[in-house]
Each structure stands twice: as structure tokens, then as C-alpha cells.
Coordinates of C-alpha atoms and ligand atoms in Angstrom, one line a residue:
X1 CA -19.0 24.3 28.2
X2 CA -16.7 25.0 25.3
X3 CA -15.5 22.3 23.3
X4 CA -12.5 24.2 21.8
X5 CA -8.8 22.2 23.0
X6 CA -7.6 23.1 25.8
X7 CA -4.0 22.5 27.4
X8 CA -3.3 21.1 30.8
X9 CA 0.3 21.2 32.0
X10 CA 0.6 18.1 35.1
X11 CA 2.7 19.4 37.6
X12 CA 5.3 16.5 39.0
X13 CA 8.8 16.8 40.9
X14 CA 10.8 16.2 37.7
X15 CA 9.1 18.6 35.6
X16 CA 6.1 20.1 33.7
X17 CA 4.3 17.9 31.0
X18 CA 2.1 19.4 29.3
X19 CA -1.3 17.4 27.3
X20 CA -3.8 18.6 24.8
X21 CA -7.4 17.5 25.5
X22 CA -9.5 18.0 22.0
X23 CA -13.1 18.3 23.3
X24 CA -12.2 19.2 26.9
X25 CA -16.4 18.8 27.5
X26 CA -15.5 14.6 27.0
X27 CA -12.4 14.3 29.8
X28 CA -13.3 12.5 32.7
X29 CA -11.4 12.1 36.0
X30 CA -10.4 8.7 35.4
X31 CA -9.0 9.2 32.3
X32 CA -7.0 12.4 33.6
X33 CA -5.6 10.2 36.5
X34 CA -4.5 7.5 34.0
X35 CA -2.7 10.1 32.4
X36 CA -0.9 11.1 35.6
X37 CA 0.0 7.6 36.6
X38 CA 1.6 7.7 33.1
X39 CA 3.4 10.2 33.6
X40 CA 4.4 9.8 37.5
X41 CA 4.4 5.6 37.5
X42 CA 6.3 5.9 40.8
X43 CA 3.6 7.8 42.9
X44 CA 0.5 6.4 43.8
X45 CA -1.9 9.6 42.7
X46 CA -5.7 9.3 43.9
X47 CA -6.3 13.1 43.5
X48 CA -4.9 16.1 42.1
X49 CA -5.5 20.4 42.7
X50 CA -6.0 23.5 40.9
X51 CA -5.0 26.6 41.9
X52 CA -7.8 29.5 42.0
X53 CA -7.4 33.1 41.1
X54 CA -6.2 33.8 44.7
X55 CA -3.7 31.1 44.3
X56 CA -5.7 28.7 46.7
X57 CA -6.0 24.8 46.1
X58 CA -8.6 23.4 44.8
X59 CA -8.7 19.1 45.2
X60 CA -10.4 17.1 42.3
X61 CA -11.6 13.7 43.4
X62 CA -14.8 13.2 41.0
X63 CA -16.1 13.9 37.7
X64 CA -18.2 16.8 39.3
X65 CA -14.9 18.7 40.9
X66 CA -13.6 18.4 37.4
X67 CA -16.4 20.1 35.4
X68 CA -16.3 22.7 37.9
X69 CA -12.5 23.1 37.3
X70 CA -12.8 23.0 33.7
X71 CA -15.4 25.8 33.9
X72 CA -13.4 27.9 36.1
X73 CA -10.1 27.2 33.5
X74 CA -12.2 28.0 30.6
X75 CA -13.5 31.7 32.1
X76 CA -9.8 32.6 32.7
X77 CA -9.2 31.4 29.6
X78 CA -11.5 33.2 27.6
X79 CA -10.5 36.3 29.7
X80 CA -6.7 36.3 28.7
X81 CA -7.7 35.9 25.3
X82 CA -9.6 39.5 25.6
X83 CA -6.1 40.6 27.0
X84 CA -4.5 39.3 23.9
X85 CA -2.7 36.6 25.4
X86 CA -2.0 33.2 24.3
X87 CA -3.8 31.4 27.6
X88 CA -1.8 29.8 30.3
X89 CA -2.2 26.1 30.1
X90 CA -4.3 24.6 33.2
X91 CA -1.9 23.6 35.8
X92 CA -2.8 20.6 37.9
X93 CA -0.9 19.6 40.9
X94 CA -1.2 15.4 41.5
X95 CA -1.8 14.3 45.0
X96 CA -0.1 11.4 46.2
X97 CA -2.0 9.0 48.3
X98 CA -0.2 7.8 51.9
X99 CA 0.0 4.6 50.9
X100 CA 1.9 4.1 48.6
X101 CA 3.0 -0.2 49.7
X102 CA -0.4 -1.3 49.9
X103 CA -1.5 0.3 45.8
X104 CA -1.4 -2.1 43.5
X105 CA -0.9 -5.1 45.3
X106 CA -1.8 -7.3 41.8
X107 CA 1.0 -5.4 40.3
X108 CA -1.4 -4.0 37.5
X109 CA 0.1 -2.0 35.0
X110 CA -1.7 0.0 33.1
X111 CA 0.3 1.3 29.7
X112 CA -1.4 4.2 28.3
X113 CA 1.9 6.3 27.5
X114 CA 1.8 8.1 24.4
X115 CA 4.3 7.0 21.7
X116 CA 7.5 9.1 22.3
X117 CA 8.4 9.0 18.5
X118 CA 5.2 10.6 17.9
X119 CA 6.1 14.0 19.7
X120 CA 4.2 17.5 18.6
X121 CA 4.5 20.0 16.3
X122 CA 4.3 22.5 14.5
X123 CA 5.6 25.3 12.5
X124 CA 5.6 29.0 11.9
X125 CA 4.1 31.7 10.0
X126 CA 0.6 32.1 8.3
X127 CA -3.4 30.9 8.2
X128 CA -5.8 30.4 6.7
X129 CA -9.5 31.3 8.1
X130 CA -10.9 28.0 6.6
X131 CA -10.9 25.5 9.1
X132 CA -9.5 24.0 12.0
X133 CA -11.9 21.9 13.5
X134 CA -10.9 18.8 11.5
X135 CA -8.1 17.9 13.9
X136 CA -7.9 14.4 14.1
X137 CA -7.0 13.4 18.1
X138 CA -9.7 11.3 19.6
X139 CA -11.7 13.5 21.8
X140 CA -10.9 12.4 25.6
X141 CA -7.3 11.1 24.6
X142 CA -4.1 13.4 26.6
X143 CA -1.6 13.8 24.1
X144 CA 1.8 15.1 24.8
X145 CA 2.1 18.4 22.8
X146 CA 5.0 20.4 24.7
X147 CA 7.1 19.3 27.6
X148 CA 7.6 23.2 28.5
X149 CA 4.7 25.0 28.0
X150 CA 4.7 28.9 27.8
X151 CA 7.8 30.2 27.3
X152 CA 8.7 34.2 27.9
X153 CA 11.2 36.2 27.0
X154 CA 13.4 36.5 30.5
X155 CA 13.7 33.1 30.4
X156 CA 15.5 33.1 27.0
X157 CA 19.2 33.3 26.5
X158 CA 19.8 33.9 22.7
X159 CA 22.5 31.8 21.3
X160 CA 24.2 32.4 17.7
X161 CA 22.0 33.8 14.6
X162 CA 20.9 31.0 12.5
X163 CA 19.6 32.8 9.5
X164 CA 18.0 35.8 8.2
X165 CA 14.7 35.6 6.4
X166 CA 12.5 38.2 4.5
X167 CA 10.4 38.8 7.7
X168 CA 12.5 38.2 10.6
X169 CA 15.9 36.8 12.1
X170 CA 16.3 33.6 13.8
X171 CA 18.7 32.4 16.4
X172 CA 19.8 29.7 18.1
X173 CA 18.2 29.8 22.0
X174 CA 18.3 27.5 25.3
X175 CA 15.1 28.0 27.5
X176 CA 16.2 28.5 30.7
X177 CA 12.8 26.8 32.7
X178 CA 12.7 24.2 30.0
X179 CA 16.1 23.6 29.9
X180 CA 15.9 23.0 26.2
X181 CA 17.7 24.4 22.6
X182 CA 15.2 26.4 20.6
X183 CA 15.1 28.5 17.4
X184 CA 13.2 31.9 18.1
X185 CA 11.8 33.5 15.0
X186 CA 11.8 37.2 15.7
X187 CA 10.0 39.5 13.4
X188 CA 9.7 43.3 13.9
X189 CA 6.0 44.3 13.1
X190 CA 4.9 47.9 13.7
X191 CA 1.3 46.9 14.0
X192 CA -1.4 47.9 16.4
X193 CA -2.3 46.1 19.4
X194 CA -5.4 44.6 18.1
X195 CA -3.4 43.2 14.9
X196 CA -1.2 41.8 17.7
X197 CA -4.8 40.2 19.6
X198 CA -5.2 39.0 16.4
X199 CA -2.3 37.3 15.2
X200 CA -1.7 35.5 19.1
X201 CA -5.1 34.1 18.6
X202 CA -4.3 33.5 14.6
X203 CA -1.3 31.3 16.1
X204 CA -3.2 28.9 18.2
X205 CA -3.9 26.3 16.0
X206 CA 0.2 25.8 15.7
X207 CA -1.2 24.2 19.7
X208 CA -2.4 21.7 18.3
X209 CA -0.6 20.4 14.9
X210 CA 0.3 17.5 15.8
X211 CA 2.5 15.9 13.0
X212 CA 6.3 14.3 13.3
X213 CA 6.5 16.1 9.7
X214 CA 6.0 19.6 11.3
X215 CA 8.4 21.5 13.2
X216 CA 7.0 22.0 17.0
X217 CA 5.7 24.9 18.1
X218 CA 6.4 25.7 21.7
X219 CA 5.4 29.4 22.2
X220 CA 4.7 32.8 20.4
X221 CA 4.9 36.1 22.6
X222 CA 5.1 40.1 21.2
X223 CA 7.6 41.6 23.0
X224 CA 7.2 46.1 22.6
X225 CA 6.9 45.8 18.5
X226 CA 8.4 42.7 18.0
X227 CA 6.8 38.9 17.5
X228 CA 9.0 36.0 18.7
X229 CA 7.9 32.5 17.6
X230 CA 9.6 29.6 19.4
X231 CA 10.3 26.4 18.0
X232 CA 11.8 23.0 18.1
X233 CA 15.6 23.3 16.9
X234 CA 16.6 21.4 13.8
X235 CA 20.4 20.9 14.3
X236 CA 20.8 19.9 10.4
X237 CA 19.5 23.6 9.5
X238 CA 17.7 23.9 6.1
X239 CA 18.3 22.4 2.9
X240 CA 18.5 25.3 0.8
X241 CA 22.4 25.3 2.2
X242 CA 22.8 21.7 1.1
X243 CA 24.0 21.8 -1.9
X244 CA 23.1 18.5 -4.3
X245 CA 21.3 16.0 -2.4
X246 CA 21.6 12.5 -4.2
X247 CA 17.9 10.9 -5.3
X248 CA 18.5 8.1 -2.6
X249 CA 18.1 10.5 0.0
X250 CA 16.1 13.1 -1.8
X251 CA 13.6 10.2 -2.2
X252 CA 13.6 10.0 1.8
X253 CA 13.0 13.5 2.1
X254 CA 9.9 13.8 0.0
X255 CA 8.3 11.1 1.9
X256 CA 8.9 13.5 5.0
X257 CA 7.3 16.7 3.0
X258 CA 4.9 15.3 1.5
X259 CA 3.5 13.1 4.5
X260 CA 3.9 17.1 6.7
X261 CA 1.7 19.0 3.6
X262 CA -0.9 16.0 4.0
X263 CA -0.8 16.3 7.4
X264 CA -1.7 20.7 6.8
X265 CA -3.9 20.1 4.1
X266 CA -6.2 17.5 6.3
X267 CA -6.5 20.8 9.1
X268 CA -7.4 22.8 5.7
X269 CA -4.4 24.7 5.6
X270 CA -2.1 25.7 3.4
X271 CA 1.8 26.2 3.4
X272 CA 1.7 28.8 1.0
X273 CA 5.6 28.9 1.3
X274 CA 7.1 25.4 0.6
X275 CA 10.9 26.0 -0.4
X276 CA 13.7 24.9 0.8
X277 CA 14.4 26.9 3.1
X278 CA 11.1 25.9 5.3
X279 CA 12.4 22.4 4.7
X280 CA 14.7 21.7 8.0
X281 CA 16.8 18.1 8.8
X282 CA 18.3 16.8 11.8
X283 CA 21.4 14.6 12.6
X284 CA 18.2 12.1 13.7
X285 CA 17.1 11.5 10.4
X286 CA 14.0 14.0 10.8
X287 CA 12.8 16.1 8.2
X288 CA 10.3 18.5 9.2
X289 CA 8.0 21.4 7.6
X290 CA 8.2 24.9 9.0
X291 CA 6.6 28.6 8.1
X292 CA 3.6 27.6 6.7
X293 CA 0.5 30.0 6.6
X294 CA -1.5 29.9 10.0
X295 CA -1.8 33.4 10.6
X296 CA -3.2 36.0 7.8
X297 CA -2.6 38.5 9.6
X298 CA 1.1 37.8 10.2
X299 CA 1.6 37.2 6.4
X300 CA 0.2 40.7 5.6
X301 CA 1.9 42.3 7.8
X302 CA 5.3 41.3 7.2
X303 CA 4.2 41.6 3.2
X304 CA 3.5 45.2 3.8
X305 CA 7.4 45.5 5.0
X306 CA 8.6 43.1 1.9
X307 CA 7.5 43.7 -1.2
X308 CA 8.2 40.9 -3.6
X309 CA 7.3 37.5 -4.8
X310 CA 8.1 34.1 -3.9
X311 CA 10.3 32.4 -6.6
X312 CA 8.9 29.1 -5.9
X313 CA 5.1 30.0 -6.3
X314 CA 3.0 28.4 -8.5
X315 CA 2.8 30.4 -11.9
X316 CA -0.8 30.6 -11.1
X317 CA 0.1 32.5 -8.2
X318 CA 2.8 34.7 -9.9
X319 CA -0.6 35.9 -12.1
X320 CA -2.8 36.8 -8.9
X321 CA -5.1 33.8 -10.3
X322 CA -7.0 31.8 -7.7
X323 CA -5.2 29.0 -5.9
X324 CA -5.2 26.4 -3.6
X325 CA -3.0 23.1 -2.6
X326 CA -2.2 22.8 -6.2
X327 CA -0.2 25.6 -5.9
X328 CA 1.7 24.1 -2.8
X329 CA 2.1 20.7 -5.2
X330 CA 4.0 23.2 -7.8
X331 CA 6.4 24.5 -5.1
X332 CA 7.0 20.8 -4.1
X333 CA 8.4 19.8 -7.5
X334 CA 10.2 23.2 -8.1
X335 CA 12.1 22.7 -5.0
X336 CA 13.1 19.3 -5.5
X337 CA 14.2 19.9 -8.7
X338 CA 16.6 23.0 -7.3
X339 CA 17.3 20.3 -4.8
X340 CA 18.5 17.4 -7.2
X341 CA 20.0 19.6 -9.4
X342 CA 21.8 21.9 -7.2
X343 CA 20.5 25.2 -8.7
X344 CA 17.5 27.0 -9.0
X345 CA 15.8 25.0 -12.3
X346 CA 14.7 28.7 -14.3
X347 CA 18.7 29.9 -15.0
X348 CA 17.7 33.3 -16.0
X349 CA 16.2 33.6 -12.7
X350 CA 18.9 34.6 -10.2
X351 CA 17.8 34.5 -6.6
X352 CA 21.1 36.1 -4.9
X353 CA 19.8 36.8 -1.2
X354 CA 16.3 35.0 -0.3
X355 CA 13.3 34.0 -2.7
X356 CA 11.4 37.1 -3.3
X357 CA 12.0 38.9 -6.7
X358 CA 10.1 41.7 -8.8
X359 CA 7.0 40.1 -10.3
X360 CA 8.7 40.5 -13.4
X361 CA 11.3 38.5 -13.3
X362 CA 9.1 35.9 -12.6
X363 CA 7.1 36.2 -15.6
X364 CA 9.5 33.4 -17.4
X365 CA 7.4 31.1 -15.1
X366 CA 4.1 31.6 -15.8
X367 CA 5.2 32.1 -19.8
X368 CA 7.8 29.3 -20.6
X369 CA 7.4 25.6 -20.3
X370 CA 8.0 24.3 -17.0
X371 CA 12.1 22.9 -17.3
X372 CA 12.3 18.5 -17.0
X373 CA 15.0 16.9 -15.0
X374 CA 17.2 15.6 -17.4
X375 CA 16.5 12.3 -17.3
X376 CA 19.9 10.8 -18.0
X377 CA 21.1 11.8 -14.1
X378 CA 17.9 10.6 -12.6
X379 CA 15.5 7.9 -12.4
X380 CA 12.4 8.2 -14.7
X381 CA 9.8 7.9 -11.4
X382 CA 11.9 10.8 -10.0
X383 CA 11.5 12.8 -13.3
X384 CA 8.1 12.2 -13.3
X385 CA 7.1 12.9 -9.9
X386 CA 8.8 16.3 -10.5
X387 CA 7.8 17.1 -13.7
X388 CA 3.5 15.9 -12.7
X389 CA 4.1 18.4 -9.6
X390 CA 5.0 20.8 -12.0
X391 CA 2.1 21.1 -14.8
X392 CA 0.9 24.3 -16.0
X393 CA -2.3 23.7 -15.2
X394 CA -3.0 22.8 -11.7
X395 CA -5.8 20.3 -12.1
X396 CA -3.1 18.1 -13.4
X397 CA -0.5 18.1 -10.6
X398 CA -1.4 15.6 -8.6
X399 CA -4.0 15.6 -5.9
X400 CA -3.1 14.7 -2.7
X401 CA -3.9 11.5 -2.2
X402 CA -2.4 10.4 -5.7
X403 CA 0.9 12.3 -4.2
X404 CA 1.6 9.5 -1.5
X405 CA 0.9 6.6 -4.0
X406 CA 3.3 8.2 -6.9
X407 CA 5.8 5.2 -7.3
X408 CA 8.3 7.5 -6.1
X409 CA 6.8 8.1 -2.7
X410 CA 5.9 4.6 -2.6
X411 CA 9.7 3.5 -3.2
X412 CA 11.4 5.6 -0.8
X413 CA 8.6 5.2 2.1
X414 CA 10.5 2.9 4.3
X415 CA 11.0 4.9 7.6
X416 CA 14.6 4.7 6.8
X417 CA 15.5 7.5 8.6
X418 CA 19.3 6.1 8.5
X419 CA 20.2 7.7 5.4
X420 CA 18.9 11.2 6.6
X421 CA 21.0 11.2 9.2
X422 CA 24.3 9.6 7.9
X423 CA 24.1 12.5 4.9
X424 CA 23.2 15.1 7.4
X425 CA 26.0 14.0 10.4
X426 CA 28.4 13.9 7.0
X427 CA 27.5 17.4 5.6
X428 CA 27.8 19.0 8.5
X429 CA 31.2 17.0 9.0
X430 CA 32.7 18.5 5.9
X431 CA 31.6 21.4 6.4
X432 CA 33.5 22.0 9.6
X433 CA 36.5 21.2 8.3
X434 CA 35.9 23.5 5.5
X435 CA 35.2 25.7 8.1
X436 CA 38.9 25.0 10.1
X437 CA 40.5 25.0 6.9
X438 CA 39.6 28.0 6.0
X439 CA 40.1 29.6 9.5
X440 CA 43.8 27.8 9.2
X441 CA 44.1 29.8 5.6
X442 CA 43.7 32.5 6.9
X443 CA 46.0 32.3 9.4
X444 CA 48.6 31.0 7.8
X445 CA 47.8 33.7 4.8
X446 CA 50.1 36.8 4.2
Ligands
ATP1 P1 12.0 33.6 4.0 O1 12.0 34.7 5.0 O2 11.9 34.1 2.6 O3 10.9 32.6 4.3 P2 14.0 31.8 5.0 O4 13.0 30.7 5.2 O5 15.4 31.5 4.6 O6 13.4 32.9 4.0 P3 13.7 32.3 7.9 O7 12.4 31.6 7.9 O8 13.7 33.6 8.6 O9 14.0 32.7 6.4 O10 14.9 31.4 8.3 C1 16.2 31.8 8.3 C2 17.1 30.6 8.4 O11 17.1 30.1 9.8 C3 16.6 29.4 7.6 O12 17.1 29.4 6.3 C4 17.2 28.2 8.4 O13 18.5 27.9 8.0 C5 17.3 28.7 9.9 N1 16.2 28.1 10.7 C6 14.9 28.5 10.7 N2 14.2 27.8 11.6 C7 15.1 26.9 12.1 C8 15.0 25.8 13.1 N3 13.8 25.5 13.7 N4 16.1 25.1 13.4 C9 17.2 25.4 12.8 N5 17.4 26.4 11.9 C10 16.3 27.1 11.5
MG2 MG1 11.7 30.1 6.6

């Protein structure tokens, strides 16, 4: 059978909840029905069914009934893929026994239910073809990945615009079936239908990152020539809209990036586009990683429509050189230096709407000395974090395990998410009244 992960969505009265299995060849019935009773303590499940492809319901009782279920899952699987769609999720429908006074008469419990803080993730746009058989979940463990599963489009209702990118738009959305807020990332790609096979099957992986550093992914669907990519909504936005963010909390927030590219860089992939715009916060505290490269194909395509490059690349990029996480270590330092400082760090560089600009203008970057945080206004571990992220050459940034033990990693690394969220809730305070000020300005104006 095939050991790629597979995604099985229990079935109970108060909703779907939905579990990654890594090496689905490993699961045995016992350990699915633990993970049932975890997730319906109340019942007393002895069995659970499948549904064929006539809709009738299959019961699985032993370990046999289950590798003929996983069988079956895996050829529909393998036959939406050639239809170039992401594949359902198995759905499993527990069976309650009759019983239910006369279970447990010990009054066992049995506690396998998953840490909540620890829910899924992932993020959006590009791949890289290297890899992605590293993932770390142990092999027959159920892990919570997605409390919705697939999501499509009818079941959307679009909410404001939240921001308009290079590639796409995205808006604030509330899933109907999941009854949950969402951002949808929609980017128009006149592409063929293969491309399209391709890029659904590019976006996969995004299944199973599973990181509280990464935004969660939740669903990706091509609607006539259009891609929507659904994920988790950060109600703090992105920090490229916050203007100067003091070092005390700065500190907290590279803890929270650089723990997410660890996280990427372990499954062998690369960002590619760490700014800080791809670096969203919510009133919780949370500070997650989105847009990074999972699908190749998706990057080209949209780069075919927007011709430019990235202000925060590394310079080694800027020169069409080789690169690697280096390169995502440079865009770390450049963007917390435009972060602590307020502006973008190269002045002659003016980035008026988004990050890509003429290779030209760029050049000042790959020529010039990289610019220091002037050390007066900081600490010195600050400057130095930000100034060893952003060497020339990129053998001398620092790798990634010497990234989490920089002393200024190490300082601010005390899962205090407090001070997150008390600078978020008090941003987006002020700027609400800003907002009814200005509203009240205007009506009072001539
Ligand atoms: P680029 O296209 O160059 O990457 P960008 O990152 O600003 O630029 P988008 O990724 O399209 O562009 O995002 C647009 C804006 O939408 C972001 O700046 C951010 O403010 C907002 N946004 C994106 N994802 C989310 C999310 N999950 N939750 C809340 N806001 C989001
Ligand atoms: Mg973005």
C-alpha cells in the first residue's frame, strides 16, 4: 500500500475533525478507535463505517476491514489526483455500541488528545521539488490538521478585502460548513489545465506542515481561471502596516519567525519570500509565516504576470547567483531592520506600492555595504543579530541552528506571548480611533 499521508475526517454529531495519518500502511484499528474516543469521550464507539463509491456502508471492526478500507481510500485517491483534484479526505462514520452504562465500568480514561495549542498549519505560495518526506509526525500518531476539511467555493461568503498583493487579492471570508473566518488568497492564472493538475498536487504538502509558526492551510481550489488558497485568519494583519515595533517585542517576534523558517527548512523548503508582509500577528499573541515557496509552478506563473524583483532578496539573489536558506537568513535581517527602524534600511530604495522593483534599482544592494542599525537606539545583541543575518557573503550569515542560539533569540525565547498581544490589541486600538477621527473630520469638514 502507499505510504504517502493520508487525511481521515471522523464524522461525529458536533462536527467534522479531521487527522493526518503519516505512513497510513502503520495505522491500526485500535489506535484509530483511540482516536475516536478522543474525539467523542461521551459515546461508547466499538466500530466505525466507510462509505463506498455507491454510497453504501462499510463497518470496520478489525485490522483486516481496515487495510481493505485503506486500500479502497487510497484507489479513489489516486484517481482524483488524475482528475486534478486535491483528494477528499477519508470520511469515517463511528459506531456507537448499545451499551453505553455497562463501558467502562473501572472508569478508565484514556488521554491521548492532541495538544490544542499545537493546532496545524501552513501557509501559501511556492515549492520546492527537493523534499518532503522528512516530515517529522510519528508514523501511526492522528494529528489534528483541519477541523473543516475541504472547503469550496459555494460555501464561501467573502467578507471585506484585506490586501492586495503582486499575485492576487485577499479577503476576509466566513466558511459557511465550517462555520469559521478565513483569508482566501485569490490569484488569477491563465494557465492550462495541466499547470492547474500541477500546482493542486504542488500544494499538498501545505496538508501536512504542521508548525504553530505557520499560517494553516485549510484548502486550495481553481475556480474557471482563478486559484483560491484558504487559510487561517490572522486578525492582527501583517506587520508591514505596523509602523515601529519596539525591540522588546520585535525580540518576541523573531523567536516566532525564526522558530516557522526552522520549522520549513527541516521539510527542505524554502520561503523564498520572507518580508513583512508574509509576517502576520494576532490579538493572541501568535506570529505566524505565510507565502512561502511550495509550489514552483505557482511562483512562475504568477512571475510571468509580474515582472520585477523582491526588495528584500538576498543580493546574491538580486545577481541570479545560486542560493539557498542563506538567502532566506538575508531577508530575515533586512526585514527586521525595516521593522525596528520604521523604514525600509536602503533610503534611495523607494518601495511605494508592494516589494518588487526594476532589477536596477536594486543594484545598491548587491554593490554597497549592507547599512548597521545604529547602535545608540538598540541593543548591541539586536545589532548584531541583524547585521550577522545580513553579510555579503552568505556562508557567514548564520546557519540555522546558530540562528536559534544567537543571544538575541535566546533572550526573548520565553513563550511570552503577552506582549504580542497587548501591542497588537493596542495598535489596532489606535488605529480605530484614528480611523473615527478621521471619519468625524470629515464630517465635520467644510
Ligand atoms: P506580495 O504579493 O508582494 O507578496 P503581499 O504579501 O503584501 O505582497 P498578499 O500576500 O497578496 O500581498 O497579501 C495582501 C495582504 O493581505 C497582506 O499584506 C496582509 O495584510 C493581508 N493578509 C494576507 N494573508 C492574511 C491572513 N491570513 N490573515 C489576515 N490578513 C492577511
Ligand atoms: Mg503575502
Amino acid at each position: 500500500m502507499d505510504t504517502e499521508a493520508i487525511v481521515i475526517r471522523i464524522k461525529t454529531p458536533l462536527g467534522d475533525m479531521d487527522s493526518s495519518v503519516d505512513c497510513p500502511s502503520l495505522l491500526n484499528f485500535s489506535d484509530l478507535l483511540v482516536a475516536i474516543r478522543d474525539v467523542m469521550p461521551e459515546a461508547t464507539v466499538t466500530a466505525f463505517e466507510y462509505e463506498d463509491e455507491v454510497g453504501d456502508r462499510i463497518t470496520v471492526r478489525s485490522d483486516e476491514e481496515l487495510k481493505a478500507m485503506l486500500s479502497y481510500y487510497c484507489s479513489t485517491m489516486n484517481e482524483q489526483r488524475m482528475n486534478g483534484q486535491l483528494p477528499e479526505p477519508l470520511q469515517i462514520f463511528p459506531r456507537a455500541g448499545k451499551t453505553p452504562g455497562i463501558r467502562n465500568i473501572h472508569g478508565l480514561k484514556v488521554n491521548t488528545r492532541p495538544n490544542p495549542a499545537n493546532d496545524c498549519t501552513h501557509g501559501v505560495i511556492v515549492t520546492d521539488s527537493m523534499a518532503n518526506n522528512s516530515l517529522k509526525k510519528s508514523s501511526a500518531e492522528l494529528k489534528r490538521i483541519l477541523t473543516t476539511g475541504q472547503i469550496n467555493a459555494q460555501d464561501i461568503q467573502y467578507q471585506e478585502q484585506l490586501g492586495q498583493g503582486n499575485g492576487g487579492t485577499v479577503y476576509k471570508a466566513y466558511h459557511l460548513l465550517g462555520k469559521r473566518v478565513l483569508a482566501v488568497k485569490v490569484i488569477p492564472l491563465d494557465i492550462t489545465v495541466e499547470l492547474q493538475k500541477q500546482i493542486m498536487s504542488e500544494l499538498e504538502i501545505l496538508y501536512k506542515c504542521d508548525s504553530p509558526y505557520i499560517i494553516t492551510f485549510f484548502s486550495a481550489f481553481f475556480v474557471e481561471n482563478r486559484i483560491s488558497i484558504c487559510t487561517e485568519f490572522m486578525d492582527g494583519g501583517s506587520l508591514d502596516v505596523y509602523k515601529r515595533i519596539p525591540e522588546h517585542v520585535l525580540g518576541r517576534i523573531a523567536v516566532a519567525v525564526v522558530k516557522g523558517l526552522t520549522y520549513l527548512w527541516s521539510l527542505k523548503i524554502l520561503h523564498r519570500d520572507v518580508k513583512p508582509s508574509n509576517m502576520l500577528v494576532n490579538t493572541r499573541g501568535q506570529v505566524k509565516l505565510c507565502d512561502f515557496g511550495v509550489s514552483t509552478q505557482l511562483v512562475n506563473s504568477i512571475a510571468k504576470t509580474y515582472v520585477g524583483t523582491n526588495a528584500y532578496m538576498a543580493p546574491e539573489r538580486i545577481s541570479g547567483e545560486q542560493y539557498g536558506i542563506h538567502a532566506d537568513v538575508w531577508s530575515v535581517g533586512i526585514s527586521f531592520m525595516e521593522l525596528a527602524l520604521g523604514m525600509f534600511p536602503y533610503p534611495q530604495i523607494q518601495k511605494n506600492q508592494g516589494s518588487l522593483m526594476p532589477l536596477q534599482l536594486l543594484q545598491c544592494i548587491v554593490d554597497e555595504d549592507p547599512p548597521v542599525l545604529p547602535a545608540g537606539q538598540f541593543s548591541e545583541i539586536f545589532v548584531h543579530f541583524v547585521t550577522q543575518c545580513m553579510r555579503r557573503q552568505p556562508k557567514e550569515r548564520p546557519a540555522p541552528n546558530n540562528l536559534m542560539d544567537h543571544s538575541f533569540i535566546v533572550q526573548y525565547n520565553d513563550g511570552n506571548a503577552e506582549v504580542v498581544s497587548m501591542w497588537v490589541c493596542r495598535c489596532l486600538e489606535a488605529r480605530r480611533t484614528q480611523q473615527v477621527q478621521g471619519r468625524n473630520l470629515r464630517l465635520d469638514g467644510p
